[in-house]
C-alpha positions as a Python dict, from the first residue, in 0.01 Angstrom:
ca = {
    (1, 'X'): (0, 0, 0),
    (2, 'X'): (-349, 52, -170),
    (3, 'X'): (-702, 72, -54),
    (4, 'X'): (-1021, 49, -284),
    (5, 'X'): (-1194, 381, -288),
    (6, 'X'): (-1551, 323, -403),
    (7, 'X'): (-1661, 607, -563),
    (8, 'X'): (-1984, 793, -527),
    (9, 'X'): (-2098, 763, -860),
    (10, 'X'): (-1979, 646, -1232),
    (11, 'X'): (-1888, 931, -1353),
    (12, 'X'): (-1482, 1034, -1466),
    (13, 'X'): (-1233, 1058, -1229),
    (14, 'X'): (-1391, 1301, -958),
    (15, 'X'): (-1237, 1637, -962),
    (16, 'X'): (-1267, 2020, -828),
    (17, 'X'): (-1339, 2126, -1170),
    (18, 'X'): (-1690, 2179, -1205),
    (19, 'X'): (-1705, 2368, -883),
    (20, 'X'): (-1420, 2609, -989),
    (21, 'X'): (-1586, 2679, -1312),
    (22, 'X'): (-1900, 2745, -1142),
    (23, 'X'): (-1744, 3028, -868),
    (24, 'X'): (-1449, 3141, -1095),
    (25, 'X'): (-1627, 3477, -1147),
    (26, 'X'): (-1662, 3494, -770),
    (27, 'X'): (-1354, 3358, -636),
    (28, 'X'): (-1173, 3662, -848),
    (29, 'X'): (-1354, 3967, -651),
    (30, 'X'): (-1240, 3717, -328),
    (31, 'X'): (-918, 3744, -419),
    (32, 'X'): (-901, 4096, -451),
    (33, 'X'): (-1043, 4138, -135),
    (34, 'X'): (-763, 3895, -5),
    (35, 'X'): (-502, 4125, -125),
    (36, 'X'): (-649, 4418, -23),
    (37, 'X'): (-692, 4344, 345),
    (38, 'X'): (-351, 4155, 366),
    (39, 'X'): (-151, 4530, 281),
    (40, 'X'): (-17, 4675, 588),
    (41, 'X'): (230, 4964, 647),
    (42, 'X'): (463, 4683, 810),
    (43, 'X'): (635, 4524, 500),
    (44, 'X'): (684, 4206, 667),
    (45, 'X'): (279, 4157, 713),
    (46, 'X'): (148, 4081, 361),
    (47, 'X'): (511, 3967, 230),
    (48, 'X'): (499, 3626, 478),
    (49, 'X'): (90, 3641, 465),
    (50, 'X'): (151, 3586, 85),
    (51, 'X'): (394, 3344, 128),
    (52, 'X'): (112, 3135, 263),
    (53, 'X'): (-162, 3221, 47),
    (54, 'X'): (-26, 3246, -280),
    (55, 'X'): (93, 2933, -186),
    (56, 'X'): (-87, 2688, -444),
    (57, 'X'): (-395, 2614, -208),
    (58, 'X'): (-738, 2501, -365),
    (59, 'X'): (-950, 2773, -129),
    (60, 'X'): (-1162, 2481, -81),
    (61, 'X'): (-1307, 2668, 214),
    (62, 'X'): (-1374, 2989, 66),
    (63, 'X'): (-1501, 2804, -252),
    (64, 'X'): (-1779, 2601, -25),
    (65, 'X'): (-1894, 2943, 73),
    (66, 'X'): (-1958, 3082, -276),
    (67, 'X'): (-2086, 2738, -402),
    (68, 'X'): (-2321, 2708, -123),
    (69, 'X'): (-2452, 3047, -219),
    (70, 'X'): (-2489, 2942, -597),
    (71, 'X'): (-2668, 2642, -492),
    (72, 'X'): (-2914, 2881, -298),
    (73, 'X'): (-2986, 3146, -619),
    (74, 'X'): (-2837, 3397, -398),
    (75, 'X'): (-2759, 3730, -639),
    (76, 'X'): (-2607, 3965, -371),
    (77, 'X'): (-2236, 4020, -305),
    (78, 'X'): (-2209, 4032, 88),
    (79, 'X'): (-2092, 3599, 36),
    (80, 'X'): (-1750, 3761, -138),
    (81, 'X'): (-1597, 3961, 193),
    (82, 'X'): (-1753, 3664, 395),
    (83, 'X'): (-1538, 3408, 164),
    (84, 'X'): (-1219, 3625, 206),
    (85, 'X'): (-1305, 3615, 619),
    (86, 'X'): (-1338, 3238, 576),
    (87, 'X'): (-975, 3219, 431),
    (88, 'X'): (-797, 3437, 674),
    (89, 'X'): (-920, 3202, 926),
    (90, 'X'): (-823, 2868, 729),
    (91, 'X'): (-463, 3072, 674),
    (92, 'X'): (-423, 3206, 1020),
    (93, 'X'): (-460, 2853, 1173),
    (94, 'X'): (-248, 2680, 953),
    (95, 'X'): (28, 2953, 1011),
    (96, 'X'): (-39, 2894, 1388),
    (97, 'X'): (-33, 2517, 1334),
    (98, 'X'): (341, 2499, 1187),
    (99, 'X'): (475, 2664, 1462),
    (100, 'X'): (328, 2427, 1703),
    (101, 'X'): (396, 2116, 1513),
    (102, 'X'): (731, 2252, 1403),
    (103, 'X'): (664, 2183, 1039),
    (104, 'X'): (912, 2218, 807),
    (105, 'X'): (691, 2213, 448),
    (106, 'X'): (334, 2299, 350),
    (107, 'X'): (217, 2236, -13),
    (108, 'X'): (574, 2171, -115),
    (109, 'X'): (738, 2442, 5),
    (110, 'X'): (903, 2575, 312),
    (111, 'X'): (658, 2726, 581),
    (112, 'X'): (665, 3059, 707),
    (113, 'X'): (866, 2980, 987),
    (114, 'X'): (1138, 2848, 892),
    (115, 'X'): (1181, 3133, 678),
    (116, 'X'): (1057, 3417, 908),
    (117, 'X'): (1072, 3231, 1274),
    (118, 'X'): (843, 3186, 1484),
    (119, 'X'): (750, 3549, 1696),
    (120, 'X'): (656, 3662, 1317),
    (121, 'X'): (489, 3385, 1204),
    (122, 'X'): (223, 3377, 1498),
    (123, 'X'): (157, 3746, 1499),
    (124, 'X'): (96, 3756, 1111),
    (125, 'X'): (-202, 3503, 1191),
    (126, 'X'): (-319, 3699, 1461),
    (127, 'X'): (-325, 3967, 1229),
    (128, 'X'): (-536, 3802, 945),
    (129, 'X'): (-722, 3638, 1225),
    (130, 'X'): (-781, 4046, 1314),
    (131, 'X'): (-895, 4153, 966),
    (132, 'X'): (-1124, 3827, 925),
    (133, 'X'): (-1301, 4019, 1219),
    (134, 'X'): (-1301, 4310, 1033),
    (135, 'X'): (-1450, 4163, 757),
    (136, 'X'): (-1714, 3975, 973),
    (137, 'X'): (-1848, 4303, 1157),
    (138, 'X'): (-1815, 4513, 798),
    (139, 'X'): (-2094, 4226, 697),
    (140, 'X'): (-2312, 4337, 950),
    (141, 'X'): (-2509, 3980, 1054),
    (142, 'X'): (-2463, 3943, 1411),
    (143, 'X'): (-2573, 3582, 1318),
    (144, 'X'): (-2272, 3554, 1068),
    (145, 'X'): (-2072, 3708, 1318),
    (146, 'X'): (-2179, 3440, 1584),
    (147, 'X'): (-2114, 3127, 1326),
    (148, 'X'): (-1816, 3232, 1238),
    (149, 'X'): (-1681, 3359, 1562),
    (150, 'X'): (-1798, 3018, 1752),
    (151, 'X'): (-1607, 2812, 1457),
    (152, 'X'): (-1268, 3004, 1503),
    (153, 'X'): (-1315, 2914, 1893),
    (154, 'X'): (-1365, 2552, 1823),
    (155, 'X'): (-1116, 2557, 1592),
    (156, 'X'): (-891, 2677, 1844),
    (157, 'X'): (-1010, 2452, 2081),
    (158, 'X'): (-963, 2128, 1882),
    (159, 'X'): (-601, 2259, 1827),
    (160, 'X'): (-540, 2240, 2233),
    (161, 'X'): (-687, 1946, 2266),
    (162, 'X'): (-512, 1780, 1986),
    (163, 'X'): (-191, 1966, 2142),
    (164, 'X'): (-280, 1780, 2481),
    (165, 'X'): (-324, 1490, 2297),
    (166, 'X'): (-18, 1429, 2157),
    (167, 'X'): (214, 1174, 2215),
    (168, 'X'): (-19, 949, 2376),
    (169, 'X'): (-96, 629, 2217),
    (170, 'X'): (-431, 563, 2428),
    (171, 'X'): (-644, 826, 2273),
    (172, 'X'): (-869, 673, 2156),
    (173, 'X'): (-1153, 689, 1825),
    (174, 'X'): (-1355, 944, 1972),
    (175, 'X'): (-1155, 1166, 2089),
    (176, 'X'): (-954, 1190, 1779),
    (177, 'X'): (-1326, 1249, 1606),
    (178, 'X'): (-1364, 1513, 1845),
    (179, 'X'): (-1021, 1675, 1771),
    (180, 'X'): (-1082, 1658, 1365),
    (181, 'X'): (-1430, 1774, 1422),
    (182, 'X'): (-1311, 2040, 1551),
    (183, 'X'): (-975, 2221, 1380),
    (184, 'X'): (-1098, 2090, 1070),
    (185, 'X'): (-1494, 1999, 1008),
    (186, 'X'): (-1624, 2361, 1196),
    (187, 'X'): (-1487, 2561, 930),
    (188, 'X'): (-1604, 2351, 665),
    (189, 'X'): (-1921, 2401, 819),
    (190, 'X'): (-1937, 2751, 867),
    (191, 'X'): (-1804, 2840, 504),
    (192, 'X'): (-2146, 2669, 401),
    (193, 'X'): (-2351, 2757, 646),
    (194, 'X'): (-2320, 3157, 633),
    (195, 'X'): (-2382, 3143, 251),
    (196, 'X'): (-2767, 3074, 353),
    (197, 'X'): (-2819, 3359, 637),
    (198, 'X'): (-2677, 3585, 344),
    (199, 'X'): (-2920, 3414, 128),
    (200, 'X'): (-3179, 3480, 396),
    (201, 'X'): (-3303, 3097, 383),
    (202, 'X'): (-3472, 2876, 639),
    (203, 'X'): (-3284, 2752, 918),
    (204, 'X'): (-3305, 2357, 798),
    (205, 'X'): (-3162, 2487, 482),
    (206, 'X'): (-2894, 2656, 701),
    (207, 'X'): (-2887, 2342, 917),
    (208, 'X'): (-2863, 2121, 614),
    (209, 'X'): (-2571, 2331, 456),
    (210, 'X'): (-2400, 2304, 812),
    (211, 'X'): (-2395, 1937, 822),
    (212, 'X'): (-2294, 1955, 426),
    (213, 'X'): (-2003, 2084, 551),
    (214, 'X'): (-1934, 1900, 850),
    (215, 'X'): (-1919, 1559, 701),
    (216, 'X'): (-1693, 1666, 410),
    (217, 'X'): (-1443, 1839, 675),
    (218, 'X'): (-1426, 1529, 877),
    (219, 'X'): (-1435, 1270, 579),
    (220, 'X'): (-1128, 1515, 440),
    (221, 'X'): (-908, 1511, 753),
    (222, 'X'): (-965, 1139, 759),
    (223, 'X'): (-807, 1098, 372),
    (224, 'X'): (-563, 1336, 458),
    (225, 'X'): (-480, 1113, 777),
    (226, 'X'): (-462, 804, 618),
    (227, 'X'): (-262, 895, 291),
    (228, 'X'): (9, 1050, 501),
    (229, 'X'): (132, 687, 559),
    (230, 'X'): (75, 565, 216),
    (231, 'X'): (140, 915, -2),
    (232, 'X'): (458, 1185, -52),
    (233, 'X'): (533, 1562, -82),
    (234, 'X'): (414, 1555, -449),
    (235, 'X'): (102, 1455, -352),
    (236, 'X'): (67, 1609, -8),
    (237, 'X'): (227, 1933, 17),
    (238, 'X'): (415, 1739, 339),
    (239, 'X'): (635, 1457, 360),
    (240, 'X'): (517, 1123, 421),
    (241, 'X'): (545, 1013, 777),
    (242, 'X'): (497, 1415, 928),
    (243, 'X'): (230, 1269, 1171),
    (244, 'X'): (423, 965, 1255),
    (245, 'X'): (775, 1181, 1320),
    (246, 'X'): (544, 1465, 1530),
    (247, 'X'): (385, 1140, 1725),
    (248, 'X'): (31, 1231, 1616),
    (249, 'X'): (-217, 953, 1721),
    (250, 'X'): (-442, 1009, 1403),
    (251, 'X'): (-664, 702, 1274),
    (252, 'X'): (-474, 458, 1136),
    (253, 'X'): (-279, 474, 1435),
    (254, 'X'): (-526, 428, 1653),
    (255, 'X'): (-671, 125, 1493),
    (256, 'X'): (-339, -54, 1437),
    (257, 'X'): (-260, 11, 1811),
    (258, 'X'): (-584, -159, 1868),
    (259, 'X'): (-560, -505, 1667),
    (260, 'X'): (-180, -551, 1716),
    (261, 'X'): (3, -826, 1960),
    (262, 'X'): (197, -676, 2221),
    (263, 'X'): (504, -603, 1964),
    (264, 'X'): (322, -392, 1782),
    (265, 'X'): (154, -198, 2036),
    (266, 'X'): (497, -175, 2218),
    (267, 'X'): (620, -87, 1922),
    (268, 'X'): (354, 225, 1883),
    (269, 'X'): (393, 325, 2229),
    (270, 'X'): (748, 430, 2186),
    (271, 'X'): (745, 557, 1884),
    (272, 'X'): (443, 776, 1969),
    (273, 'X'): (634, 829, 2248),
    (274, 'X'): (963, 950, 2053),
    (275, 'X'): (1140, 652, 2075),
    (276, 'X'): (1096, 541, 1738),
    (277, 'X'): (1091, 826, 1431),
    (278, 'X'): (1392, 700, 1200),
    (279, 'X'): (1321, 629, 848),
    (280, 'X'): (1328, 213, 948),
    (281, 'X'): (1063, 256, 1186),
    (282, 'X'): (829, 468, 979),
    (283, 'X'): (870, 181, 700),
    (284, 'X'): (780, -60, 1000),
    (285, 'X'): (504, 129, 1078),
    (286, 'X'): (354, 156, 748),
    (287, 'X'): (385, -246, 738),
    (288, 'X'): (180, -276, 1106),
    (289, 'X'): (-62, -32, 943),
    (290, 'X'): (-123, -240, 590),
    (291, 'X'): (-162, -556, 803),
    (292, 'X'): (-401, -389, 1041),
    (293, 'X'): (-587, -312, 728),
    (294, 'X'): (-578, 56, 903),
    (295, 'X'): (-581, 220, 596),
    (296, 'X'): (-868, 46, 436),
    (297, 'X'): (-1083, 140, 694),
    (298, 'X'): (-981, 485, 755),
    (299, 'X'): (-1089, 511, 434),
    (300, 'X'): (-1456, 344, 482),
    (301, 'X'): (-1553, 567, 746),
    (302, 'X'): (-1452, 835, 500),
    (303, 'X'): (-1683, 723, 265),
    (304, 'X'): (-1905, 683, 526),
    (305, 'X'): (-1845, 1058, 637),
    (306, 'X'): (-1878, 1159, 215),
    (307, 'X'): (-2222, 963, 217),
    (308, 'X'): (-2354, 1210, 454),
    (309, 'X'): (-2272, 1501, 339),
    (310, 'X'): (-2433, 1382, -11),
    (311, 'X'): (-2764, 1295, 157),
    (312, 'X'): (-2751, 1649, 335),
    (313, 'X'): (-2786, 1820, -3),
    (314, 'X'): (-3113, 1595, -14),
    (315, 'X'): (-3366, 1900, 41),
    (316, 'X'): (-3209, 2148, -249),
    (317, 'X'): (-3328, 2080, -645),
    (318, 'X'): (-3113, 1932, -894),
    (319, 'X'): (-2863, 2215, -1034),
    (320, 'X'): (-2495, 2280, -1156),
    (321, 'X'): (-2399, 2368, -783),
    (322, 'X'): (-2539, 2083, -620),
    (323, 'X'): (-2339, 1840, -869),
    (324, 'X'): (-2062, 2038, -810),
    (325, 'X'): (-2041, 1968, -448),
    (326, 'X'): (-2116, 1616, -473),
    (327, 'X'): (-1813, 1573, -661),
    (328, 'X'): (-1641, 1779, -430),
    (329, 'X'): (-1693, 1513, -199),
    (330, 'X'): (-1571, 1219, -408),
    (331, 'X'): (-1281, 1443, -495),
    (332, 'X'): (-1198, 1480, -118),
    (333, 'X'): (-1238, 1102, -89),
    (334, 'X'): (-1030, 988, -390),
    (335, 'X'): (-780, 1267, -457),
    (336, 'X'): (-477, 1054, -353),
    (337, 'X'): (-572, 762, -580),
}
């Protein structure tokens, strides 16, 4: 299956390159603060916290934080403890989310649980969830402490809801935008936004970084969505067809539900359902999706999402940063092509 991805701009193949040049300096002192505050006495602690996140991750999130703070000219250091808090987040939820989902793989390898079960799993993410706090209140913002403290609880509300979602094949578009909004966009859009109370900018600079962040976390779970159907492990860190096996009614399930006969949508119902998950029903499914033109626009709402986090960089002057995170975009549109 393919689906034209129009880039943003003429440039080369979009990449993450110019933004990890920019922060490399940075991103170093974060991850020395990342290995400092995952020791613990308890050997087990920072042995299956590493496993996560030494992982081969991008630290997208934490990298939005110290671009964001390039963009703004900001010469401090607080942004570099924030960053690290930002991670422990991003790793505590995803440690969280494979024992609810049951995962099996993450970025190619096994996850912690089926290593280290499932008790230890979830009590190593509280535990970096704990020291993100500890980071947070070592900062000394109460207004840092409030963005970031509201994102992890939306974060873990979009979790329950998508938990209470599952397996139900009349979801529905805006619920599901509610759901990615919210385990996936808020932290984009905290990681940016922080960077300007550190910066100690205007609040439509703040407000601007926010939504920044917001459209490229929503436009991202919407690639990631879509090329789960069409991609593999190499390229995802997963196996094709996770979402379809775990009966997760993302986009391009949603839409083919909608404009298929009553085959098709019978067909969705059970295997959203459970009925349907072998390896001949995923290949069906990926067929109902490709004629449903699913993909393709999964995919345009993505770019639709990517648009507006470019125009929300409108206020700040042309710089380095700024094209750095406009590529960052097209990168998060087009990485699977």
């Amino acid at each position: 299956m393919t689906a034209s991805i129009h880039r943003l701009s003429d440039r080369k193949p979009p990449s993450l390159d110019p933004m990890i040049a920019l922060v490399a300096g940075d991103l170093n002192l974060v991850n020395a603060v990342i290995l400092d505050r995952m020791q613990s006495q308890i050997p087990l602690i920072p042995e299956l916290a590493g496993h996560l996140i030494a992982g081969g991750g991008k630290r997208m999130r934490p990298m939005l934080t110290l671009v964001s703070a390039r963009l703004l000219g900001y010469a401090g250091t607080r942004h570099h403890r924030l960053a690290a808090a930002v991670e422990f987040i991003h790793t505590a939820t995803l440690l969280h989310d494979d024992v609810v989902d049951g995962s099996d793989l993450r970025r190619g390898r096994r996850t912690a649980n089926t290593i280290w079960g499932n008790p230890a799993t979830v009590l190593v993410g509280d535990f970096l969830f704990s020291r993100s706090f500890e980071l947070m209140v070592e900062d000394g913002s109460h207004k840092v402490l409030k963005i970031l403290s509201s994102a992890s609880a939306v974060i873990a509300e979009g979790e329950v809801n998508q938990l209470t979602a599952a397996r139900k094949i009349d979801l529905g578009e805006e619920r599901y935008l509610d759901i990615i909004g919210a385990k996936t966009a808020a932290l984009f859009a905290a990681a940016c936004r922080i960077s300007a109370v550190v910066a100690e900018r205007s609040a439509a600079e703040e407000l601007a970084l926010d939504a920044y962040g917001r459209n490229l976390g929503i436009a991202f779970q919407l690639v990631d969505d879509a090329i789960d159907y069409v991609s593999d492990a190499g390229t995802m860190g997963k196996d094709a067809g996770d979402d379809f096996r775990e009966g997760k009614v993302t986009l391009p399930v949603i839409l083919a539900y909608a404009r298929g006969d009553a085959d098709a949508r019978r067909f969705w119902k059970d295997a959203v359902e459970g009925r349907r998950n072998t390896d001949a029903d995923l290949t069906h499914a990926v067929e109902l999706i490709r004629d449903a033109r699913a993909i393709d626009d999964t995919l345009a709402r993505a770019r639709h999402y990517g648009q507006r986090a470019i125009d929300a960089l409108g206020p700040f002057g042309a710089s380095d940063a700024k094209d750095a995170m406009i590529e960052a975009v097209e990168f998060a549109i087009a990485r699977a092509y």
